[in-house]
Amino acid sequence: MEWTSYLAPLSQGAWVTVQLTVYSTILGALCAFLFGLGKLSHNPLVKGISVAYIEIFRGTSLLVQLFWIYFALPIMGQAIGLDLRFPPVVAGVVALALNIGAYGAEVVRGAVQAVPKEQYEAATALNFTGRKRLWRITLPQAIPEMMPTFGNLAVQNLKDTALVSLISLGDMAFRAEQIRNFTQDSVTVYTLVLFMYFGMALVLTACMKLLERYVGRWRAAGR
């Protein structure tokens, strides 16, 4: 077979990979802010849940998390009378998002804590409420500091999507393995996949750089 015949199925898998990356990165960012700020909460329950989530998902393997959500959770659901079966794409997005969210939460926490204490004292002197201080003082200064690390996490998340092929989701890695099993042309197949992942990573990095510049201008404009 000509190597060009591999491009169609690999492109189909690449589209699945792109969707997984986009959805899980957005959901992971939401988890990062939710649990990163939760870890700084003065409420013991909120802080405890946030710390538990961060430590569990940072301290266990993403592969095990993926298998647990896809294989183990439905069995546990049946035991209590709930249908917790997820389609492979949903299980993949949830596992990726929870994993990247745990790492992102520490980024959020660190960036928020890096805001100078004088800023909080000034906000208190101006009689800002906690919510107003968060939106007007803390986040406008903290978010630009988070962006470079978030960009790295997004690229790492793209590479981690290859694990979903192990639950029979037809992403790029899954399609590549199918083609390799059929043709035994390992060199060509995996060289193509290597360059496709690299190209996708370059595009994702460029998008994150643009977002980083936009956030920088937003901060400079004082919005």
Short mmCIF file of C-alpha atoms in Angstrom, two decimals:
data_model
loop_
_atom_site.label_atom_id
_atom_site.label_comp_id
_atom_site.label_asym_id
_atom_site.label_seq_id
_atom_site.Cartn_x
_atom_site.Cartn_y
_atom_site.Cartn_z
CA MET A 1 0.00 0.00 0.00
CA GLU A 2 1.11 3.55 -0.72
CA TRP A 3 1.74 5.73 2.31
CA THR A 4 -0.79 8.25 0.99
CA SER A 5 -3.55 5.70 1.57
CA TYR A 6 -2.84 5.98 5.31
CA LEU A 7 -3.72 9.65 5.43
CA ALA A 8 -7.52 9.30 5.24
CA PRO A 9 -7.96 7.03 8.30
CA LEU A 10 -5.25 8.91 10.20
CA SER A 11 -7.02 12.19 9.46
CA GLN A 12 -10.26 10.76 10.82
CA GLY A 13 -8.42 9.77 13.98
CA ALA A 14 -6.76 13.18 14.15
CA TRP A 15 -10.17 14.86 14.20
CA VAL A 16 -11.16 12.72 17.20
CA THR A 17 -7.87 13.68 18.88
CA VAL A 18 -8.56 17.37 18.27
CA GLN A 19 -12.03 17.11 19.78
CA LEU A 20 -10.71 15.25 22.81
CA THR A 21 -8.00 17.87 23.31
CA VAL A 22 -10.32 20.86 22.99
CA TYR A 23 -13.12 19.52 25.18
CA SER A 24 -10.87 18.12 27.90
CA THR A 25 -8.66 21.22 28.01
CA ILE A 26 -11.65 23.55 28.44
CA LEU A 27 -13.24 21.31 31.08
CA GLY A 28 -9.85 20.88 32.75
CA ALA A 29 -9.37 24.65 32.92
CA LEU A 30 -12.74 24.98 34.66
CA CYS A 31 -11.72 22.29 37.16
CA ALA A 32 -8.38 24.05 37.68
CA PHE A 33 -10.01 27.35 38.63
CA LEU A 34 -12.73 25.71 40.70
CA PHE A 35 -10.44 23.52 42.79
CA GLY A 36 -7.45 25.86 42.75
CA LEU A 37 -9.53 28.61 44.33
CA GLY A 38 -11.26 26.01 46.49
CA LYS A 39 -7.93 25.03 47.99
CA LEU A 40 -7.53 28.63 49.17
CA SER A 41 -11.04 28.73 50.65
CA HIS A 42 -11.53 29.35 54.36
CA ASN A 43 -14.38 26.84 54.32
CA PRO A 44 -12.94 23.52 55.66
CA LEU A 45 -15.30 21.38 53.58
CA VAL A 46 -14.55 23.17 50.31
CA LYS A 47 -10.83 23.16 51.03
CA GLY A 48 -10.87 19.48 52.01
CA ILE A 49 -12.68 18.40 48.85
CA SER A 50 -10.31 20.48 46.71
CA VAL A 51 -7.18 19.11 48.36
CA ALA A 52 -8.48 15.53 48.08
CA TYR A 53 -9.26 15.96 44.37
CA ILE A 54 -5.87 17.51 43.60
CA GLU A 55 -3.85 14.92 45.50
CA ILE A 56 -5.78 11.92 44.17
CA PHE A 57 -5.62 12.91 40.51
CA ARG A 58 -2.02 14.10 40.68
CA GLY A 59 -0.93 11.06 42.67
CA THR A 60 -2.41 8.34 40.46
CA SER A 61 -1.80 7.27 36.89
CA LEU A 62 -3.91 8.79 34.13
CA LEU A 63 -4.19 5.35 32.55
CA VAL A 64 -5.62 3.90 35.78
CA GLN A 65 -8.02 6.84 36.08
CA LEU A 66 -9.21 6.25 32.52
CA PHE A 67 -9.75 2.53 33.12
CA TRP A 68 -11.50 3.21 36.44
CA ILE A 69 -13.97 5.63 34.86
CA TYR A 70 -14.64 3.43 31.84
CA PHE A 71 -14.56 -0.08 33.37
CA ALA A 72 -14.90 0.14 37.16
CA LEU A 73 -17.36 3.00 37.64
CA PRO A 74 -20.20 1.30 35.70
CA ILE A 75 -19.84 -1.82 37.87
CA MET A 76 -20.00 0.29 41.02
CA GLY A 77 -23.03 2.07 39.59
CA GLN A 78 -24.83 -1.21 38.99
CA ALA A 79 -24.24 -2.18 42.62
CA ILE A 80 -26.18 0.88 43.80
CA GLY A 81 -28.76 0.88 41.03
CA LEU A 82 -27.30 3.63 38.85
CA ASP A 83 -26.36 3.55 35.18
CA LEU A 84 -22.88 5.07 35.15
CA ARG A 85 -21.78 3.71 31.79
CA PHE A 86 -20.14 6.33 29.59
CA PRO A 87 -19.40 6.25 25.86
CA PRO A 88 -15.63 6.03 25.22
CA VAL A 89 -15.41 9.66 24.12
CA VAL A 90 -17.11 10.90 27.30
CA ALA A 91 -14.93 8.70 29.51
CA GLY A 92 -11.85 9.94 27.69
CA VAL A 93 -12.77 13.62 28.01
CA VAL A 94 -13.66 13.27 31.70
CA ALA A 95 -10.47 11.38 32.59
CA LEU A 96 -8.23 13.80 30.69
CA ALA A 97 -10.01 16.85 32.10
CA LEU A 98 -9.87 15.68 35.71
CA ASN A 99 -6.19 14.85 35.37
CA ILE A 100 -5.11 18.11 33.75
CA GLY A 101 -7.43 20.03 36.08
CA ALA A 102 -5.60 18.70 39.12
CA TYR A 103 -2.25 19.96 37.82
CA GLY A 104 -3.83 23.21 36.67
CA ALA A 105 -5.35 23.75 40.12
CA GLU A 106 -1.89 24.02 41.62
CA VAL A 107 -0.97 26.54 38.94
CA VAL A 108 -4.03 28.63 39.84
CA ARG A 109 -3.29 28.41 43.55
CA GLY A 110 0.33 29.46 43.06
CA ALA A 111 -0.55 32.39 40.79
CA VAL A 112 -3.21 33.68 43.19
CA GLN A 113 -0.88 33.43 46.15
CA ALA A 114 1.80 35.29 44.17
CA VAL A 115 -0.33 38.45 44.05
CA PRO A 116 1.34 40.92 46.46
CA LYS A 117 -0.33 41.20 49.86
CA GLU A 118 -0.33 44.98 49.50
CA GLN A 119 -2.94 44.57 46.77
CA TYR A 120 -5.27 42.81 49.17
CA GLU A 121 -4.66 45.41 51.85
CA ALA A 122 -5.52 48.17 49.38
CA ALA A 123 -8.69 46.34 48.37
CA THR A 124 -9.67 45.96 52.01
CA ALA A 125 -9.05 49.67 52.57
CA LEU A 126 -11.38 50.41 49.66
CA ASN A 127 -14.03 48.22 51.31
CA PHE A 128 -14.07 45.64 48.46
CA THR A 129 -16.09 42.51 49.09
CA GLY A 130 -14.34 39.16 48.72
CA ARG A 131 -15.97 38.54 45.34
CA LYS A 132 -15.11 41.99 44.05
CA ARG A 133 -11.53 41.63 45.24
CA LEU A 134 -11.28 38.31 43.41
CA TRP A 135 -12.60 39.66 40.09
CA ARG A 136 -11.09 43.14 40.19
CA ILE A 137 -7.76 42.58 41.92
CA THR A 138 -6.68 38.95 42.12
CA LEU A 139 -7.62 37.31 38.82
CA PRO A 140 -6.55 40.18 36.50
CA GLN A 141 -3.06 39.88 37.97
CA ALA A 142 -2.94 36.11 38.42
CA ILE A 143 -4.31 34.90 35.08
CA PRO A 144 -1.43 36.27 32.93
CA GLU A 145 1.01 34.48 35.22
CA MET A 146 -0.83 31.20 34.68
CA MET A 147 -0.87 31.28 30.88
CA PRO A 148 2.65 29.93 30.06
CA THR A 149 2.15 26.92 32.32
CA PHE A 150 -1.39 26.39 31.03
CA GLY A 151 0.07 26.29 27.52
CA ASN A 152 2.46 23.52 28.54
CA LEU A 153 -0.37 21.59 30.19
CA ALA A 154 -2.50 21.88 27.06
CA VAL A 155 0.29 20.36 24.93
CA GLN A 156 0.80 17.61 27.48
CA ASN A 157 -2.94 16.95 27.37
CA LEU A 158 -2.77 16.61 23.58
CA LYS A 159 -0.11 13.92 23.93
CA ASP A 160 -2.03 12.16 26.69
CA THR A 161 -5.03 11.68 24.39
CA ALA A 162 -3.19 8.71 22.85
CA LEU A 163 -4.15 6.70 25.95
CA VAL A 164 -7.83 6.70 24.98
CA SER A 165 -7.01 4.26 22.19
CA LEU A 166 -6.84 1.63 24.95
CA ILE A 167 -10.61 1.90 25.48
CA SER A 168 -11.22 1.42 21.74
CA LEU A 169 -11.82 5.08 20.95
CA GLY A 170 -10.88 5.75 17.34
CA ASP A 171 -8.35 8.52 17.86
CA MET A 172 -5.15 8.94 15.87
CA ALA A 173 -3.17 6.39 17.91
CA PHE A 174 -5.97 3.83 17.55
CA ARG A 175 -6.14 4.32 13.77
CA ALA A 176 -2.37 4.05 13.52
CA GLU A 177 -2.38 0.72 15.36
CA GLN A 178 -5.16 -0.58 13.09
CA ILE A 179 -3.18 0.36 9.97
CA ARG A 180 0.01 -1.12 11.37
CA ASN A 181 -1.69 -4.42 12.19
CA PHE A 182 -3.08 -4.60 8.66
CA THR A 183 0.03 -3.52 6.73
CA GLN A 184 2.91 -4.32 9.14
CA ASP A 185 4.42 -1.03 7.93
CA SER A 186 5.42 0.26 11.34
CA VAL A 187 8.07 2.73 10.16
CA THR A 188 5.85 4.66 7.76
CA VAL A 189 2.74 4.61 9.95
CA TYR A 190 4.37 5.80 13.14
CA THR A 191 6.55 8.33 11.33
CA LEU A 192 3.40 9.90 9.91
CA VAL A 193 1.74 9.87 13.33
CA LEU A 194 4.85 11.40 14.88
CA PHE A 195 4.77 14.34 12.49
CA MET A 196 1.00 14.73 12.84
CA TYR A 197 1.24 14.98 16.61
CA PHE A 198 4.12 17.41 16.25
CA GLY A 199 2.14 19.59 13.84
CA MET A 200 -0.89 19.59 16.12
CA ALA A 201 1.32 20.54 19.06
CA LEU A 202 2.75 23.47 17.09
CA VAL A 203 -0.73 24.72 16.22
CA LEU A 204 -1.88 24.35 19.84
CA THR A 205 1.19 26.18 21.10
CA ALA A 206 0.56 29.03 18.66
CA CYS A 207 -3.08 29.27 19.81
CA MET A 208 -2.01 29.40 23.45
CA LYS A 209 0.54 32.11 22.64
CA LEU A 210 -2.17 34.18 20.98
CA LEU A 211 -4.42 33.68 24.00
CA GLU A 212 -1.54 34.67 26.27
CA ARG A 213 -1.04 37.91 24.32
CA TYR A 214 -4.75 38.67 24.45
CA VAL A 215 -4.80 38.17 28.21
CA GLY A 216 -1.76 40.42 28.51
CA ARG A 217 -3.49 43.19 26.55
CA TRP A 218 -6.66 42.68 28.63
CA ARG A 219 -4.66 43.18 31.79
CA ALA A 220 -2.86 46.22 30.39
CA ALA A 221 -6.19 47.76 29.41
CA GLY A 222 -7.28 47.44 33.03
CA ARG A 223 -10.48 45.54 32.24
#
